[in-house]
């Protein structure tokens, strides 16, 4: 049994200004930011999201085999918690190079960070921080205060990324 690292962020305490320079810097370098809602929910865009998520997930420790495309659509997109405007995308020269997807759970009163991923050649430049800044703004504007994330204990980079943003260990797990 994996002892998941359960992190949460109080978005009221998050200081956007600390991370704005990462967003600004990425834009200056030619990276565009948009959402799945803005690009439009189409078969081609669902496939592009799947491909990006699958490629990035290959680096998650013990992730195992990724969903088939049909499984991904039925488990991650065609579900009530999916929000097209909660899927942040980073695009460079027309290529989707990064994502941060956040789902909303009104009954439980929290937003959940489903997946943040950056293609390997673009890592280490603050791109995940820029994407998460946009994700946190989405959470706040949706009326939620708590953003939750679960990580495999060996996913050092993802845990460090979220701690850098101010996430702290949750006292209890994701309530279902
Ligand atoms: C985790 C991931 C999204 C980070 O993306 P990134 O754009 O390279 O990260 P950033 O450059 O924005 O770095 C943000 C912070 O994360 C931490 N971090 C990033 N990469 C790290 C690494 N290899 N080792 C340790 N810490 C790391 C650092 O704290 C860093 O801030 P700092 O440089 O100011 O100290 C990326 O490594 C990835 O796509 N991994 C595979 C998918 C995954 O595991 N996703 C998370 C599960 S949902």
mmCIF file of C-alpha atoms and ligand atoms in Angstrom:
data_model
loop_
_atom_site.group_PDB
_atom_site.id
_atom_site.type_symbol
_atom_site.label_atom_id
_atom_site.label_comp_id
_atom_site.label_asym_id
_atom_site.label_seq_id
_atom_site.Cartn_x
_atom_site.Cartn_y
_atom_site.Cartn_z
ATOM 1 C CA UNK A 1 0.000 0.000 0.000
ATOM 2 C CA UNK A 2 1.311 3.418 -0.968
ATOM 3 C CA UNK A 3 1.298 6.014 1.787
ATOM 4 C CA UNK A 4 0.185 8.963 -0.363
ATOM 5 C CA UNK A 5 1.453 12.437 0.436
ATOM 6 C CA UNK A 6 -1.732 14.462 0.872
ATOM 7 C CA UNK A 7 -1.240 18.177 0.451
ATOM 8 C CA UNK A 8 -3.573 21.121 0.607
ATOM 9 C CA UNK A 9 -3.435 24.844 -0.017
ATOM 10 C CA UNK A 10 -5.584 27.553 1.512
ATOM 11 C CA UNK A 11 -5.973 29.729 -1.577
ATOM 12 C CA UNK A 12 -6.899 32.762 0.564
ATOM 13 C CA UNK A 13 -3.359 32.718 1.925
ATOM 14 C CA UNK A 14 -1.733 32.325 -1.478
ATOM 15 C CA UNK A 15 0.118 35.424 -2.657
ATOM 16 C CA UNK A 16 -0.265 35.689 -6.440
ATOM 17 C CA UNK A 17 2.433 38.346 -6.583
ATOM 18 C CA UNK A 18 5.114 35.864 -5.521
ATOM 19 C CA UNK A 19 4.479 33.766 -8.632
ATOM 20 C CA UNK A 20 3.442 36.386 -11.196
ATOM 21 C CA UNK A 21 7.035 36.699 -12.477
ATOM 22 C CA UNK A 22 6.986 33.033 -13.581
ATOM 23 C CA UNK A 23 3.881 33.663 -15.682
ATOM 24 C CA UNK A 24 5.298 36.882 -17.056
ATOM 25 C CA UNK A 25 8.654 35.260 -17.827
ATOM 26 C CA UNK A 26 7.050 32.348 -19.647
ATOM 27 C CA UNK A 27 4.942 34.711 -21.755
ATOM 28 C CA UNK A 28 8.030 36.783 -22.545
ATOM 29 C CA UNK A 29 9.752 33.627 -23.787
ATOM 30 C CA UNK A 30 6.931 32.954 -26.253
ATOM 31 C CA UNK A 31 4.736 30.572 -24.286
ATOM 32 C CA UNK A 32 0.990 31.202 -24.497
ATOM 33 C CA UNK A 33 -1.478 30.272 -21.779
ATOM 34 C CA UNK A 34 -5.052 29.285 -22.432
ATOM 35 C CA UNK A 35 -7.681 26.843 -21.178
ATOM 36 C CA UNK A 36 -9.387 23.798 -22.592
ATOM 37 C CA UNK A 37 -12.607 25.840 -22.606
ATOM 38 C CA UNK A 38 -10.966 28.547 -24.700
ATOM 39 C CA UNK A 39 -9.461 26.200 -27.287
ATOM 40 C CA UNK A 40 -12.773 24.337 -27.431
ATOM 41 C CA UNK A 41 -13.898 20.867 -26.432
ATOM 42 C CA UNK A 42 -13.461 18.820 -29.606
ATOM 43 C CA UNK A 43 -12.357 15.273 -30.386
ATOM 44 C CA UNK A 44 -8.959 16.562 -31.520
ATOM 45 C CA UNK A 45 -8.423 18.613 -28.386
ATOM 46 C CA UNK A 46 -9.497 15.724 -26.143
ATOM 47 C CA UNK A 47 -6.883 13.598 -27.863
ATOM 48 C CA UNK A 48 -4.231 16.315 -27.468
ATOM 49 C CA UNK A 49 -5.013 16.597 -23.752
ATOM 50 C CA UNK A 50 -4.828 12.825 -23.393
ATOM 51 C CA UNK A 51 -1.489 12.677 -25.207
ATOM 52 C CA UNK A 52 0.032 15.427 -23.037
ATOM 53 C CA UNK A 53 -1.289 13.923 -19.818
ATOM 54 C CA UNK A 54 -0.084 10.440 -20.806
ATOM 55 C CA UNK A 55 3.408 11.647 -21.753
ATOM 56 C CA UNK A 56 3.846 13.591 -18.494
ATOM 57 C CA UNK A 57 2.343 10.812 -16.372
ATOM 58 C CA UNK A 58 5.012 8.406 -17.599
ATOM 59 C CA UNK A 59 7.350 10.197 -15.148
ATOM 60 C CA UNK A 60 5.115 9.684 -12.105
ATOM 61 C CA UNK A 61 6.689 6.966 -9.917
ATOM 62 C CA UNK A 62 4.729 3.710 -10.005
ATOM 63 C CA UNK A 63 1.985 5.261 -12.131
ATOM 64 C CA UNK A 64 1.728 1.990 -14.018
ATOM 65 C CA UNK A 65 0.037 1.729 -17.369
ATOM 66 C CA UNK A 66 -1.869 4.862 -18.295
ATOM 67 C CA UNK A 67 -5.549 4.862 -19.218
ATOM 68 C CA UNK A 68 -6.554 4.034 -22.751
ATOM 69 C CA UNK A 69 -8.030 7.034 -24.527
ATOM 70 C CA UNK A 70 -11.596 5.805 -23.905
ATOM 71 C CA UNK A 71 -10.876 5.203 -20.202
ATOM 72 C CA UNK A 72 -9.365 8.678 -19.903
ATOM 73 C CA UNK A 73 -12.428 10.307 -21.448
ATOM 74 C CA UNK A 74 -14.870 8.390 -19.256
ATOM 75 C CA UNK A 75 -12.880 8.819 -16.003
ATOM 76 C CA UNK A 76 -11.349 12.254 -16.387
ATOM 77 C CA UNK A 77 -13.406 14.290 -18.881
ATOM 78 C CA UNK A 78 -16.968 12.978 -18.977
ATOM 79 C CA UNK A 79 -17.388 13.330 -15.202
ATOM 80 C CA UNK A 80 -19.318 16.010 -13.277
ATOM 81 C CA UNK A 81 -16.174 17.318 -11.542
ATOM 82 C CA UNK A 82 -14.414 18.080 -14.856
ATOM 83 C CA UNK A 83 -14.199 21.749 -15.736
ATOM 84 C CA UNK A 84 -12.990 22.768 -19.180
ATOM 85 C CA UNK A 85 -12.122 26.212 -17.800
ATOM 86 C CA UNK A 86 -10.131 24.497 -15.037
ATOM 87 C CA UNK A 87 -7.681 22.919 -17.492
ATOM 88 C CA UNK A 88 -4.791 25.347 -17.951
ATOM 89 C CA UNK A 89 -2.635 24.835 -21.023
ATOM 90 C CA UNK A 90 0.802 26.137 -21.939
ATOM 91 C CA UNK A 91 1.403 26.258 -25.698
ATOM 92 C CA UNK A 92 4.596 26.954 -27.589
ATOM 93 C CA UNK A 93 4.642 27.230 -31.382
ATOM 94 C CA UNK A 94 1.289 25.469 -31.499
ATOM 95 C CA UNK A 95 2.505 22.533 -29.360
ATOM 96 C CA UNK A 96 0.846 21.797 -26.024
ATOM 97 C CA UNK A 97 3.823 21.657 -23.658
ATOM 98 C CA UNK A 98 2.236 21.909 -20.206
ATOM 99 C CA UNK A 99 -1.037 21.496 -18.343
ATOM 100 C CA UNK A 100 -2.611 21.884 -14.945
ATOM 101 C CA UNK A 101 -6.080 20.373 -14.535
ATOM 102 C CA UNK A 102 -8.276 21.139 -11.528
ATOM 103 C CA UNK A 103 -11.604 19.470 -10.750
ATOM 104 C CA UNK A 104 -14.305 20.878 -8.476
ATOM 105 C CA UNK A 105 -16.129 18.911 -5.776
ATOM 106 C CA UNK A 106 -18.997 20.997 -4.413
ATOM 107 C CA UNK A 107 -20.388 18.328 -2.079
ATOM 108 C CA UNK A 108 -16.994 17.981 -0.379
ATOM 109 C CA UNK A 109 -16.150 21.671 -0.632
ATOM 110 C CA UNK A 110 -12.739 21.387 -2.239
ATOM 111 C CA UNK A 111 -10.975 21.656 -5.564
ATOM 112 C CA UNK A 112 -8.629 18.841 -6.546
ATOM 113 C CA UNK A 113 -5.416 19.212 -8.503
ATOM 114 C CA UNK A 114 -5.801 16.283 -10.906
ATOM 115 C CA UNK A 115 -2.645 16.638 -12.941
ATOM 116 C CA UNK A 116 0.103 19.139 -13.510
ATOM 117 C CA UNK A 117 2.618 18.179 -16.132
ATOM 118 C CA UNK A 118 5.291 19.818 -18.253
ATOM 119 C CA UNK A 119 7.040 18.121 -21.176
ATOM 120 C CA UNK A 120 10.606 17.199 -20.201
ATOM 121 C CA UNK A 121 12.454 19.727 -22.435
ATOM 122 C CA UNK A 122 10.562 22.596 -20.782
ATOM 123 C CA UNK A 123 11.052 21.594 -17.152
ATOM 124 C CA UNK A 124 13.062 23.513 -14.580
ATOM 125 C CA UNK A 125 12.046 26.936 -15.899
ATOM 126 C CA UNK A 126 9.168 27.734 -13.557
ATOM 127 C CA UNK A 127 6.472 26.691 -16.018
ATOM 128 C CA UNK A 128 4.607 24.547 -13.494
ATOM 129 C CA UNK A 129 4.494 27.513 -11.117
ATOM 130 C CA UNK A 130 2.966 29.689 -13.867
ATOM 131 C CA UNK A 131 0.359 27.015 -14.634
ATOM 132 C CA UNK A 132 -0.475 26.520 -10.967
ATOM 133 C CA UNK A 133 -0.860 30.254 -10.450
ATOM 134 C CA UNK A 134 -3.562 30.204 -13.137
ATOM 135 C CA UNK A 135 -5.081 27.074 -11.571
ATOM 136 C CA UNK A 136 -5.214 28.721 -8.143
ATOM 137 C CA UNK A 137 -6.903 31.782 -9.622
ATOM 138 C CA UNK A 138 -9.470 29.441 -11.171
ATOM 139 C CA UNK A 139 -10.091 27.792 -7.794
ATOM 140 C CA UNK A 140 -10.547 31.150 -6.107
ATOM 141 C CA UNK A 141 -12.826 32.566 -8.787
ATOM 142 C CA UNK A 142 -14.931 29.389 -8.582
ATOM 143 C CA UNK A 143 -15.619 30.154 -4.917
ATOM 144 C CA UNK A 144 -13.408 27.467 -3.365
ATOM 145 C CA UNK A 145 -10.846 28.009 -0.633
ATOM 146 C CA UNK A 146 -9.200 24.599 -0.447
ATOM 147 C CA UNK A 147 -7.070 23.009 -3.177
ATOM 148 C CA UNK A 148 -6.021 19.412 -2.552
ATOM 149 C CA UNK A 149 -3.304 17.313 -4.222
ATOM 150 C CA UNK A 150 -2.144 13.716 -3.727
ATOM 151 C CA UNK A 151 1.292 12.507 -4.680
ATOM 152 C CA UNK A 152 3.263 9.309 -4.639
ATOM 153 C CA UNK A 153 5.905 9.766 -1.885
ATOM 154 C CA UNK A 154 8.701 9.330 -4.445
ATOM 155 C CA UNK A 155 7.358 12.071 -6.731
ATOM 156 C CA UNK A 156 9.918 14.480 -5.305
ATOM 157 C CA UNK A 157 9.562 17.180 -7.986
ATOM 158 C CA UNK A 158 5.763 17.372 -7.730
ATOM 159 C CA UNK A 159 5.826 17.491 -3.927
ATOM 160 C CA UNK A 160 8.527 20.183 -3.992
ATOM 161 C CA UNK A 161 6.549 22.148 -6.585
ATOM 162 C CA UNK A 162 3.455 22.196 -4.386
ATOM 163 C CA UNK A 163 5.387 22.983 -1.216
ATOM 164 C CA UNK A 164 7.016 25.860 -3.070
ATOM 165 C CA UNK A 165 3.479 27.169 -3.695
ATOM 166 C CA UNK A 166 2.584 26.895 -0.013
ATOM 167 C CA UNK A 167 0.830 23.526 0.096
ATOM 168 C CA UNK A 168 1.054 21.812 3.480
ATOM 169 C CA UNK A 169 0.368 18.276 4.642
ATOM 170 C CA UNK A 170 -3.323 17.498 5.096
ATOM 171 C CA UNK A 171 -4.391 16.225 8.491
ATOM 172 C CA UNK A 172 -6.777 13.717 6.940
ATOM 173 C CA UNK A 173 -7.263 12.295 3.462
ATOM 174 C CA UNK A 174 -9.521 13.255 0.599
ATOM 175 C CA UNK A 175 -13.045 12.850 1.951
ATOM 176 C CA UNK A 176 -15.331 10.899 -0.383
HETATM 177 C C1 LIG B 1 6.370 18.171 -11.460
HETATM 178 C C2 LIG B 1 6.526 19.004 -12.735
HETATM 179 C C3 LIG B 1 5.138 19.388 -13.236
HETATM 180 C C4 LIG B 1 7.343 20.254 -12.427
HETATM 181 O O1 LIG B 1 7.354 21.068 -13.594
HETATM 182 P P1 LIG B 1 8.498 22.171 -13.865
HETATM 183 O O2 LIG B 1 7.935 23.161 -14.815
HETATM 184 O O3 LIG B 1 9.764 21.511 -14.236
HETATM 185 O O4 LIG B 1 8.682 22.814 -12.424
HETATM 186 P P2 LIG B 1 9.198 24.292 -12.134
HETATM 187 O O5 LIG B 1 10.398 24.598 -12.984
HETATM 188 O O6 LIG B 1 8.035 25.217 -12.228
HETATM 189 O O7 LIG B 1 9.683 24.181 -10.630
HETATM 190 C C5 LIG B 1 8.806 24.516 -9.563
HETATM 191 C C6 LIG B 1 9.362 24.023 -8.264
HETATM 192 O O8 LIG B 1 9.207 22.606 -8.217
HETATM 193 C C7 LIG B 1 10.351 22.029 -7.577
HETATM 194 N N1 LIG B 1 11.011 21.133 -8.530
HETATM 195 C C8 LIG B 1 10.804 21.066 -9.859
HETATM 196 N N2 LIG B 1 11.554 20.089 -10.397
HETATM 197 C C9 LIG B 1 12.240 19.526 -9.372
HETATM 198 C C10 LIG B 1 13.162 18.449 -9.278
HETATM 199 N N3 LIG B 1 13.528 17.757 -10.373
HETATM 200 N N4 LIG B 1 13.649 18.141 -8.052
HETATM 201 C C11 LIG B 1 13.282 18.820 -6.965
HETATM 202 N N5 LIG B 1 12.397 19.855 -6.998
HETATM 203 C C12 LIG B 1 11.894 20.196 -8.180
HETATM 204 C C13 LIG B 1 11.210 23.180 -7.117
HETATM 205 O O9 LIG B 1 10.823 23.531 -5.813
HETATM 206 C C14 LIG B 1 10.836 24.288 -8.061
HETATM 207 O O10 LIG B 1 10.956 25.555 -7.545
HETATM 208 P P3 LIG B 1 12.397 26.256 -7.431
HETATM 209 O O11 LIG B 1 13.127 25.948 -8.690
HETATM 210 O O12 LIG B 1 12.090 27.704 -7.292
HETATM 211 O O13 LIG B 1 13.024 25.659 -6.226
HETATM 212 C C15 LIG B 1 7.268 18.190 -13.827
HETATM 213 O O14 LIG B 1 8.457 17.670 -13.283
HETATM 214 C C16 LIG B 1 6.475 17.047 -14.420
HETATM 215 O O15 LIG B 1 5.743 17.222 -15.398
HETATM 216 N N6 LIG B 1 6.617 15.838 -13.841
HETATM 217 C C17 LIG B 1 5.909 14.653 -14.353
HETATM 218 C C18 LIG B 1 4.424 14.699 -14.055
HETATM 219 C C19 LIG B 1 4.132 14.739 -12.570
HETATM 220 O O16 LIG B 1 4.715 14.052 -11.763
HETATM 221 N N7 LIG B 1 3.148 15.576 -12.214
HETATM 222 C C20 LIG B 1 2.689 15.728 -10.861
HETATM 223 C C21 LIG B 1 1.663 14.737 -10.547
HETATM 224 S S1 LIG B 1 0.050 15.457 -10.704
#
